[in-house]
Coordinates of C-alpha atoms in Angstrom, one line a residue:
M378 CA 134.9 108.1 125.4
T379 CA 134.3 110.1 128.6
P380 CA 136.3 108.9 131.6
T381 CA 134.4 107.6 134.6
D382 CA 134.4 109.4 137.9
A383 CA 136.8 106.8 139.3
E384 CA 139.1 107.4 136.4
H385 CA 139.0 111.1 137.1
A386 CA 140.0 110.3 140.6
L387 CA 142.9 108.3 139.3
D388 CA 143.9 111.4 137.2
A389 CA 143.8 113.8 140.1
S390 CA 144.7 112.3 143.5
P391 CA 148.1 110.8 142.9
A392 CA 149.4 113.9 141.2
S393 CA 148.3 116.2 144.0
A394 CA 150.0 114.2 146.8
P395 CA 153.5 114.9 148.0
T396 CA 156.4 112.7 146.9
P397 CA 157.9 110.6 149.7
A398 CA 161.5 110.5 150.8
S399 CA 163.2 107.5 149.2
P400 CA 165.5 104.9 150.7
A401 CA 169.1 105.6 150.0
S402 CA 169.5 102.2 148.2
A403 CA 166.9 103.0 145.6
P404 CA 166.5 106.6 144.4
T405 CA 162.9 107.5 143.7
P406 CA 162.1 109.5 140.6
A407 CA 160.4 112.8 140.9
S408 CA 157.2 111.2 139.6
A409 CA 157.1 108.3 142.1
A410 CA 153.9 107.5 143.8
P411 CA 153.0 109.4 147.0
P412 CA 152.6 107.7 150.4
K413 CA 149.3 106.2 151.4
G414 CA 147.1 108.9 153.0
T415 CA 144.2 111.0 152.5
A416 CA 144.6 111.2 148.7
E417 CA 144.9 107.5 148.4
E418 CA 141.9 106.8 150.6
A419 CA 139.9 109.2 148.4
L420 CA 141.1 107.3 145.4
E421 CA 140.0 103.9 146.8
Q422 CA 136.6 105.4 147.8
A423 CA 136.2 106.7 144.2
L424 CA 137.2 103.3 142.8
A425 CA 134.6 101.6 145.0
L426 CA 131.9 103.7 143.4
V427 CA 132.4 101.8 140.2
S428 CA 133.3 98.4 141.7
R429 CA 131.8 95.4 140.0
S430 CA 132.3 91.7 139.7
P431 CA 134.9 91.0 137.0
E432 CA 132.4 88.8 135.2
G433 CA 129.4 91.1 135.9
G434 CA 127.7 93.5 133.6
G435 CA 129.6 96.8 133.3
A436 CA 128.5 100.1 131.7
G437 CA 126.4 99.5 128.7
G438 CA 125.9 95.8 129.6
H439 CA 129.4 94.7 128.6
R440 CA 130.7 91.6 130.4
A441 CA 134.2 92.4 131.7
C442 CA 136.6 89.6 131.1
A443 CA 139.3 88.9 133.8
W444 CA 142.6 90.5 132.7
P445 CA 144.6 87.2 132.4
R446 CA 141.7 85.6 130.5
A447 CA 141.6 88.5 128.1
R448 CA 145.3 88.0 127.2
D449 CA 144.8 84.3 126.7
A450 CA 141.8 85.0 124.4
A451 CA 144.0 87.3 122.3
V452 CA 146.7 84.6 122.0
Q453 CA 144.1 82.0 121.0
A454 CA 142.6 84.3 118.4
G455 CA 145.9 84.9 116.8
A456 CA 147.0 81.2 116.9
G457 CA 143.8 80.2 115.1
V458 CA 144.6 82.2 112.0
R459 CA 146.1 80.2 109.1
P460 CA 149.7 81.6 108.9
R461 CA 151.0 83.4 105.8
T462 CA 154.5 82.8 104.7
H463 CA 156.9 84.3 102.2
R464 CA 160.5 84.0 101.0
V465 CA 162.6 87.1 101.4
P466 CA 166.3 88.1 101.2
L467 CA 168.2 87.9 104.5
A468 CA 168.1 91.7 105.1
D469 CA 164.2 91.7 104.8
A470 CA 163.8 88.8 107.3
L471 CA 164.9 90.7 110.4
G472 CA 162.3 90.6 113.1
E473 CA 160.2 88.0 111.4
V474 CA 159.8 84.4 112.4
L475 CA 161.2 81.3 110.6
A476 CA 158.4 79.4 108.9
A477 CA 160.7 76.5 108.1
P478 CA 163.6 74.9 110.0
L479 CA 167.0 76.4 109.4
D480 CA 169.1 73.4 108.3
A481 CA 172.9 73.7 107.6
L482 CA 173.6 73.8 103.9
T483 CA 177.3 73.0 104.5
D484 CA 179.7 72.0 107.2
L485 CA 180.8 74.8 109.5
P486 CA 183.6 75.5 109.1
S487 CA 183.7 74.0 105.7
F488 CA 187.4 73.2 106.0
D489 CA 190.0 73.1 108.8
T490 CA 191.0 76.6 109.7
S491 CA 193.4 78.4 111.9
A492 CA 192.0 79.8 115.1
M493 CA 195.0 82.2 115.6
D494 CA 197.7 84.1 113.9
G495 CA 200.8 82.1 114.2
W496 CA 202.5 79.1 112.6
A497 CA 201.2 75.9 111.2
V498 CA 203.7 73.2 112.1
A499 CA 204.1 69.5 111.3
G500 CA 205.7 67.1 113.8
P501 CA 207.7 67.9 116.8
G502 CA 209.9 71.1 116.9
P503 CA 212.0 72.8 116.3
W504 CA 210.8 73.3 112.8
N505 CA 212.3 74.6 109.6
V506 CA 210.6 77.8 108.3
R507 CA 209.2 77.4 104.8
A508 CA 210.6 80.0 102.4
G509 CA 208.2 82.4 100.8
G510 CA 204.9 83.9 102.0
G511 CA 202.5 82.6 104.6
V512 CA 199.0 81.2 104.3
L513 CA 196.3 84.0 104.3
A514 CA 192.5 83.7 104.8
G515 CA 190.8 83.3 101.5
S516 CA 193.8 82.0 99.7
D517 CA 194.0 78.9 97.6
R518 CA 194.6 75.5 99.1
P519 CA 198.1 75.6 100.6
A520 CA 200.8 73.0 99.9
P521 CA 201.0 70.2 102.5
L522 CA 203.6 70.5 105.2
A523 CA 206.6 68.2 105.3
D524 CA 207.5 66.7 108.7
G525 CA 209.5 69.2 110.7
E526 CA 208.3 72.2 108.6
A527 CA 206.5 75.4 109.7
V528 CA 204.7 78.1 107.7
R529 CA 203.1 81.4 108.8
I530 CA 199.3 81.3 108.9
A531 CA 196.6 83.9 109.6
T532 CA 193.4 83.5 111.5
G533 CA 190.7 81.9 109.4
A534 CA 193.2 80.6 106.8
R535 CA 192.9 77.0 105.5
I536 CA 195.1 74.6 107.3
P537 CA 197.8 72.9 105.1
A538 CA 197.5 69.1 104.9
D539 CA 199.5 67.2 107.5
T540 CA 199.6 70.1 110.0
T541 CA 200.0 68.9 113.6
A542 CA 199.1 72.2 115.3
V543 CA 199.0 75.9 115.1
V544 CA 201.5 77.7 117.4
R545 CA 200.5 81.2 118.4
S546 CA 202.9 84.0 117.4
E547 CA 203.4 85.0 121.0
H548 CA 204.2 81.4 122.0
C549 CA 207.2 80.9 119.7
R550 CA 210.4 82.6 118.4
E551 CA 212.4 82.5 115.2
S552 CA 216.1 81.9 115.1
G553 CA 217.6 82.0 111.6
T554 CA 215.6 79.6 109.5
Q555 CA 214.2 77.7 112.5
L556 CA 211.2 78.1 114.7
F557 CA 211.2 77.2 118.4
A558 CA 208.2 76.9 120.7
D559 CA 208.3 78.5 124.2
R560 CA 205.8 76.0 125.6
P561 CA 204.6 72.4 124.9
V562 CA 202.6 72.0 121.6
L563 CA 199.6 69.8 121.7
T564 CA 198.3 68.0 118.7
G565 CA 195.4 69.9 117.1
Q566 CA 195.8 73.0 119.2
D567 CA 194.3 76.2 117.8
I568 CA 192.8 74.4 114.8
R569 CA 189.1 74.7 114.1
P570 CA 188.3 71.3 112.5
R571 CA 185.9 71.0 109.6
G572 CA 182.3 70.6 110.9
Q573 CA 183.2 71.7 114.4
E574 CA 180.0 73.8 114.6
C575 CA 177.7 71.7 112.4
R576 CA 177.6 69.2 109.6
S577 CA 175.6 69.7 106.4
G578 CA 171.9 68.9 107.1
D579 CA 172.1 69.5 110.9
L580 CA 169.2 71.5 112.4
L581 CA 170.5 74.9 113.3
L582 CA 167.2 76.5 114.4
P583 CA 163.6 75.2 114.5
A584 CA 160.6 76.8 112.8
G585 CA 159.2 79.5 115.0
S586 CA 162.5 81.1 115.9
L587 CA 162.7 84.9 115.8
V588 CA 165.1 86.2 113.2
T589 CA 167.5 88.3 115.1
P590 CA 170.8 89.8 113.9
A591 CA 172.6 86.8 115.2
V592 CA 170.3 84.5 113.2
L593 CA 171.0 86.5 110.0
G594 CA 174.7 85.9 110.7
L595 CA 174.2 82.2 111.2
A596 CA 172.1 81.9 108.1
A597 CA 174.6 83.7 106.0
A598 CA 177.4 81.5 107.4
A599 CA 175.4 78.4 106.6
G600 CA 175.0 79.5 103.0
Y601 CA 171.5 81.1 102.9
D602 CA 170.6 84.0 100.7
E603 CA 166.9 84.0 101.5
L604 CA 164.7 82.7 104.3
T605 CA 161.1 81.5 104.5
T606 CA 159.4 83.5 107.2
R607 CA 156.0 84.6 108.5
P608 CA 155.6 88.2 107.7
R609 CA 154.7 90.9 110.2
P610 CA 150.9 91.2 110.8
R611 CA 149.5 94.2 108.9
V612 CA 147.7 96.8 111.0
E613 CA 145.5 99.7 110.1
I614 CA 144.8 102.4 112.8
L615 CA 141.5 104.2 112.9
V616 CA 141.4 107.2 115.3
L617 CA 137.8 108.1 116.1
G618 CA 136.6 111.4 117.4
D619 CA 135.5 114.9 116.5
E620 CA 137.3 116.6 119.3
L621 CA 140.8 116.0 118.1
L622 CA 143.3 118.5 116.8
T623 CA 146.3 117.6 114.7
E624 CA 148.4 120.6 115.5
G625 CA 148.6 123.6 117.9
R626 CA 147.4 123.9 121.5
P627 CA 144.1 122.6 122.9
H628 CA 141.4 125.2 122.8
D629 CA 137.6 125.6 122.8
G630 CA 136.8 122.1 124.0
L631 CA 139.2 120.5 121.5
I632 CA 142.2 118.4 122.5
R633 CA 145.3 117.3 120.7
D634 CA 145.3 113.9 119.1
A635 CA 147.9 112.1 121.2
L636 CA 147.2 108.6 119.8
S637 CA 148.0 109.0 116.1
P638 CA 151.7 110.0 116.8
M639 CA 152.0 107.2 119.4
L640 CA 150.2 104.1 118.1
G641 CA 152.0 103.6 114.8
P642 CA 155.5 103.5 116.3
W643 CA 154.3 101.5 119.2
L644 CA 152.7 98.9 117.1
T645 CA 155.7 98.7 114.8
R646 CA 157.8 98.0 117.9
L647 CA 155.4 95.2 118.8
G648 CA 156.2 93.6 115.4
A649 CA 153.4 94.9 113.2
E650 CA 153.6 96.4 109.7
V651 CA 151.4 99.6 110.0
I652 CA 149.8 100.1 106.6
G653 CA 148.0 103.3 107.5
T654 CA 146.5 105.7 110.1
R655 CA 143.2 107.4 109.5
R656 CA 141.0 109.8 111.5
L657 CA 137.2 109.3 111.4
G658 CA 134.5 111.5 112.8
D659 CA 131.8 110.7 115.3
D660 CA 129.0 111.6 112.9
P661 CA 127.0 109.2 110.7
A662 CA 129.4 109.6 107.9
G663 CA 132.2 108.6 110.3
A664 CA 130.2 105.5 111.3
E665 CA 129.7 104.5 107.7
A666 CA 133.5 105.1 107.0
L667 CA 134.2 102.9 110.0
F668 CA 132.0 100.1 108.7
Q669 CA 133.7 100.3 105.3
A670 CA 137.1 100.2 106.8
V671 CA 136.3 97.3 109.1
T672 CA 134.8 95.2 106.3
T673 CA 137.2 96.0 103.5
S674 CA 140.6 96.7 105.2
A675 CA 143.6 94.8 103.8
A676 CA 145.0 94.7 107.3
D677 CA 145.2 91.6 109.5
V678 CA 144.3 93.7 112.5
V679 CA 142.3 96.9 112.6
V680 CA 143.0 99.0 115.7
T681 CA 140.4 101.6 116.6
T682 CA 140.6 104.3 119.4
G683 CA 137.6 105.6 121.2
G684 CA 134.0 104.7 120.6
T685 CA 134.1 101.4 122.6
A686 CA 131.6 102.4 125.3
S687 CA 127.8 102.9 124.8
G688 CA 127.5 106.6 124.4
P689 CA 125.4 108.3 121.6
V690 CA 128.4 108.6 119.3
D691 CA 130.2 105.4 120.3
H692 CA 129.9 103.5 117.0
V693 CA 132.3 100.6 117.4
H694 CA 129.8 98.1 118.8
P695 CA 127.0 98.9 116.3
V696 CA 129.4 98.7 113.4
L697 CA 130.8 95.3 114.6
A698 CA 127.2 94.0 114.9
R699 CA 126.4 95.2 111.4
A700 CA 129.5 93.6 110.1
G701 CA 128.6 90.3 111.7
A702 CA 131.7 90.3 113.8
E703 CA 132.2 87.9 116.8
L704 CA 133.1 89.6 120.0
L705 CA 135.8 87.6 121.7
V706 CA 136.5 90.1 124.5
D707 CA 133.9 92.8 125.3
G708 CA 135.4 94.7 128.2
V709 CA 138.3 93.7 130.5
A710 CA 138.5 94.0 134.3
V711 CA 141.5 96.2 134.2
R712 CA 142.1 99.9 135.0
P713 CA 142.7 102.0 133.0
G714 CA 141.2 100.6 129.8
H715 CA 138.2 98.5 130.9
P716 CA 136.1 99.3 127.8
M717 CA 138.6 97.7 125.4
L718 CA 137.4 94.9 123.1
L719 CA 138.6 92.2 120.7
A720 CA 136.5 91.0 117.8
R721 CA 136.9 88.6 114.9
I722 CA 135.6 89.6 111.5
G723 CA 135.1 86.6 109.1
D724 CA 135.9 83.0 109.7
R725 CA 138.5 81.8 112.3
A726 CA 141.2 80.7 109.9
E727 CA 141.0 83.5 107.3
G728 CA 139.3 86.4 109.1
R729 CA 140.8 89.6 110.4
H730 CA 140.6 91.0 113.9
L731 CA 139.7 94.3 115.4
V732 CA 141.2 95.6 118.7
G733 CA 139.1 98.4 120.1
L734 CA 141.1 100.7 122.3
P735 CA 139.6 103.3 124.7
G736 CA 140.1 106.9 123.7
N737 CA 142.1 108.0 126.8
P738 CA 145.8 107.7 126.1
L739 CA 147.0 105.6 129.1
A740 CA 143.8 103.4 128.7
A741 CA 144.8 102.9 125.1
V742 CA 148.3 101.8 126.2
S743 CA 146.6 99.3 128.6
G744 CA 144.7 97.9 125.6
L745 CA 147.8 97.7 123.5
L746 CA 149.6 95.5 126.1
T747 CA 146.5 93.6 127.1
L748 CA 145.1 92.6 123.7
A749 CA 147.1 93.9 120.8
E750 CA 150.6 92.6 121.9
P751 CA 149.6 89.0 122.5
L752 CA 147.4 89.0 119.4
L753 CA 150.2 90.3 117.2
R754 CA 152.8 87.9 118.7
A755 CA 150.5 84.9 118.0
L756 CA 149.7 86.1 114.4
A757 CA 153.5 86.4 113.8
G758 CA 154.2 83.0 115.2
R759 CA 156.2 84.4 118.1
R760 CA 156.2 82.8 121.6
R761 CA 154.6 84.6 124.5
R762 CA 156.9 87.0 126.2
P763 CA 158.4 85.3 129.3
R764 CA 156.8 86.4 132.6
Y765 CA 158.8 87.9 135.4
T766 CA 158.3 89.9 138.6
A767 CA 159.9 92.7 140.4
T768 CA 159.6 94.0 144.0
V769 CA 157.5 97.1 144.1
Q770 CA 158.8 100.0 146.1
D771 CA 156.0 101.9 147.9
D772 CA 152.4 100.9 148.4
V773 CA 150.2 101.0 145.2
P774 CA 146.4 101.5 145.6
G775 CA 144.1 99.0 143.8
H776 CA 140.6 98.6 142.5
P777 CA 138.2 96.5 144.6
H778 CA 137.7 94.0 141.8
D779 CA 139.9 94.9 138.8
T780 CA 143.6 94.6 137.9
R781 CA 145.4 97.9 137.6
L782 CA 148.3 98.6 135.2
V783 CA 150.6 101.2 136.7
P784 CA 153.7 102.8 135.1
V785 CA 156.9 102.0 136.9
Q786 CA 160.6 102.7 136.5
L787 CA 162.9 99.7 137.1
S788 CA 165.6 100.7 139.5
G789 CA 168.0 97.8 140.5
E790 CA 165.8 95.1 141.8
H791 CA 162.8 97.4 142.4
A792 CA 159.8 98.7 140.5
V793 CA 159.2 102.3 141.4
P794 CA 155.6 103.4 140.8
L795 CA 155.2 106.7 139.0
R796 CA 152.7 109.4 139.5
Y797 CA 150.4 110.8 136.7
N798 CA 149.0 107.3 136.1
G799 CA 145.4 108.3 135.3
P800 CA 143.7 107.0 132.1
A801 CA 144.0 110.3 130.3
M802 CA 147.7 110.9 131.3
L803 CA 150.8 110.1 129.4
R804 CA 153.3 111.8 131.6
G805 CA 153.9 108.7 133.8
V806 CA 154.2 106.2 131.0
A807 CA 156.5 108.5 129.0
A808 CA 159.0 108.2 131.9
A809 CA 158.4 104.5 132.5
D810 CA 160.3 101.3 131.7
A811 CA 157.3 99.0 132.2
L812 CA 153.8 98.6 133.6
A813 CA 153.3 96.8 136.9
V814 CA 150.3 94.4 137.2
V815 CA 148.6 95.4 140.4
P816 CA 146.0 92.9 141.7
P817 CA 142.6 93.9 143.1
H818 CA 142.9 95.8 146.4
G819 CA 146.4 97.0 145.6
A820 CA 149.9 96.0 146.6
R821 CA 152.1 96.8 149.5
S822 CA 155.7 97.9 149.4
G823 CA 158.0 94.9 149.0
Q824 CA 155.4 92.8 147.2
D825 CA 156.4 91.1 144.0
L826 CA 154.4 92.1 140.9
E827 CA 154.3 90.9 137.4
I828 CA 156.0 93.4 135.0
L829 CA 155.1 94.2 131.4
D830 CA 158.1 95.7 129.7
L831 CA 157.5 98.6 127.4
P832 CA 158.8 97.7 123.9
W833 CA 161.5 100.4 123.8
A834 CA 162.8 99.4 127.2
S835 CA 163.0 95.7 126.4
G836 CA 164.4 96.1 123.0
G837 CA 161.1 95.4 121.3
C838 CA 161.0 93.9 117.8
F839 CA 163.8 94.5 115.4
T840 CA 162.9 97.2 112.9

């Protein structure tokens, strides 16, 4: 896809402006946005050249959906698909979502245990020390204690019957065959009673919970060897274009394919299982290969790059029409990335989806976070990511009608806008922690903006 004149202005003007001095309390990276001035005014004028109503017809007759509505549409599309489930060993469940409640299979702990290294004692002190070895974790059931008796015990060991309390090693002293406490001993102290955490049959976690490392630990403690989960959505990536090189430097009108190395790992961090990445040409053979891929892919989601506009070699719309697909989102009022789309192929409950990303790299990132992430989270049964805001440092220019997604670094309580944020650029987002959601007409320094964490900055999905 060829960038619009306004997008070229986004490429050029911020990078050429000087970097402002930063307040001492919030250091500004070398790639931070320049102050408002001639370059920014030129940018706003360029953006105005392509201004349009968010619901009006865009290039090629597409109707641009408002950015929040597009994300909602992606969630609804994923939520409407009949969920798949499988039963997997604990180690394979990491990053998936529980398809069934996690109920306790046993009491936790399953017997009274010592919370500390020390002495199990019965009755008031001083106590007579039992001859022989102490009670260790994992040992057989120990003999009951007689009144006035003490026995050494390790953390996690089974408490002998008739024990009154556990006295920590540092809180007592031995003298001959007797044990003396250095402070008052309370009945039940440092004993973890059976069922303290849960009783057999208790609900530990509801269906829909993300399986984190802590959940694996809880499931193992509760006696599980396998879990029933919703698997990761399967994604196939189709990179479209004749101008892309897979190695070496750009030359003779050809450019390096920046999307193939980026999209697979990015989608994996968003919780997908990437089953393949293919490159297809812009010729009729490429269009036919695209149709075959769209109609026969084993993936839950096909992600394409480029070809979403209405140029002579932009095949995505014609292929979707031929495949009988339903366009759920056909253009989004967001910069960069407005030609992105979301389509359903087949029926609502069983069909697959296609996310069409623009060919420019940062525009493709915009499409990933606008459409692919909410779709994948819904398909996986995961809740929407919680929304939060941060205060932007420095003014950020905006589009007259559209939302802008601008790379930022998070510094303390501030979001610092980065330069090199044009649709064909990756330099800004490579240094970023997140994208800031800039409303139409821009934002002023000190304004709170919604923040979209990048998956590697926020921890992403467990892989």
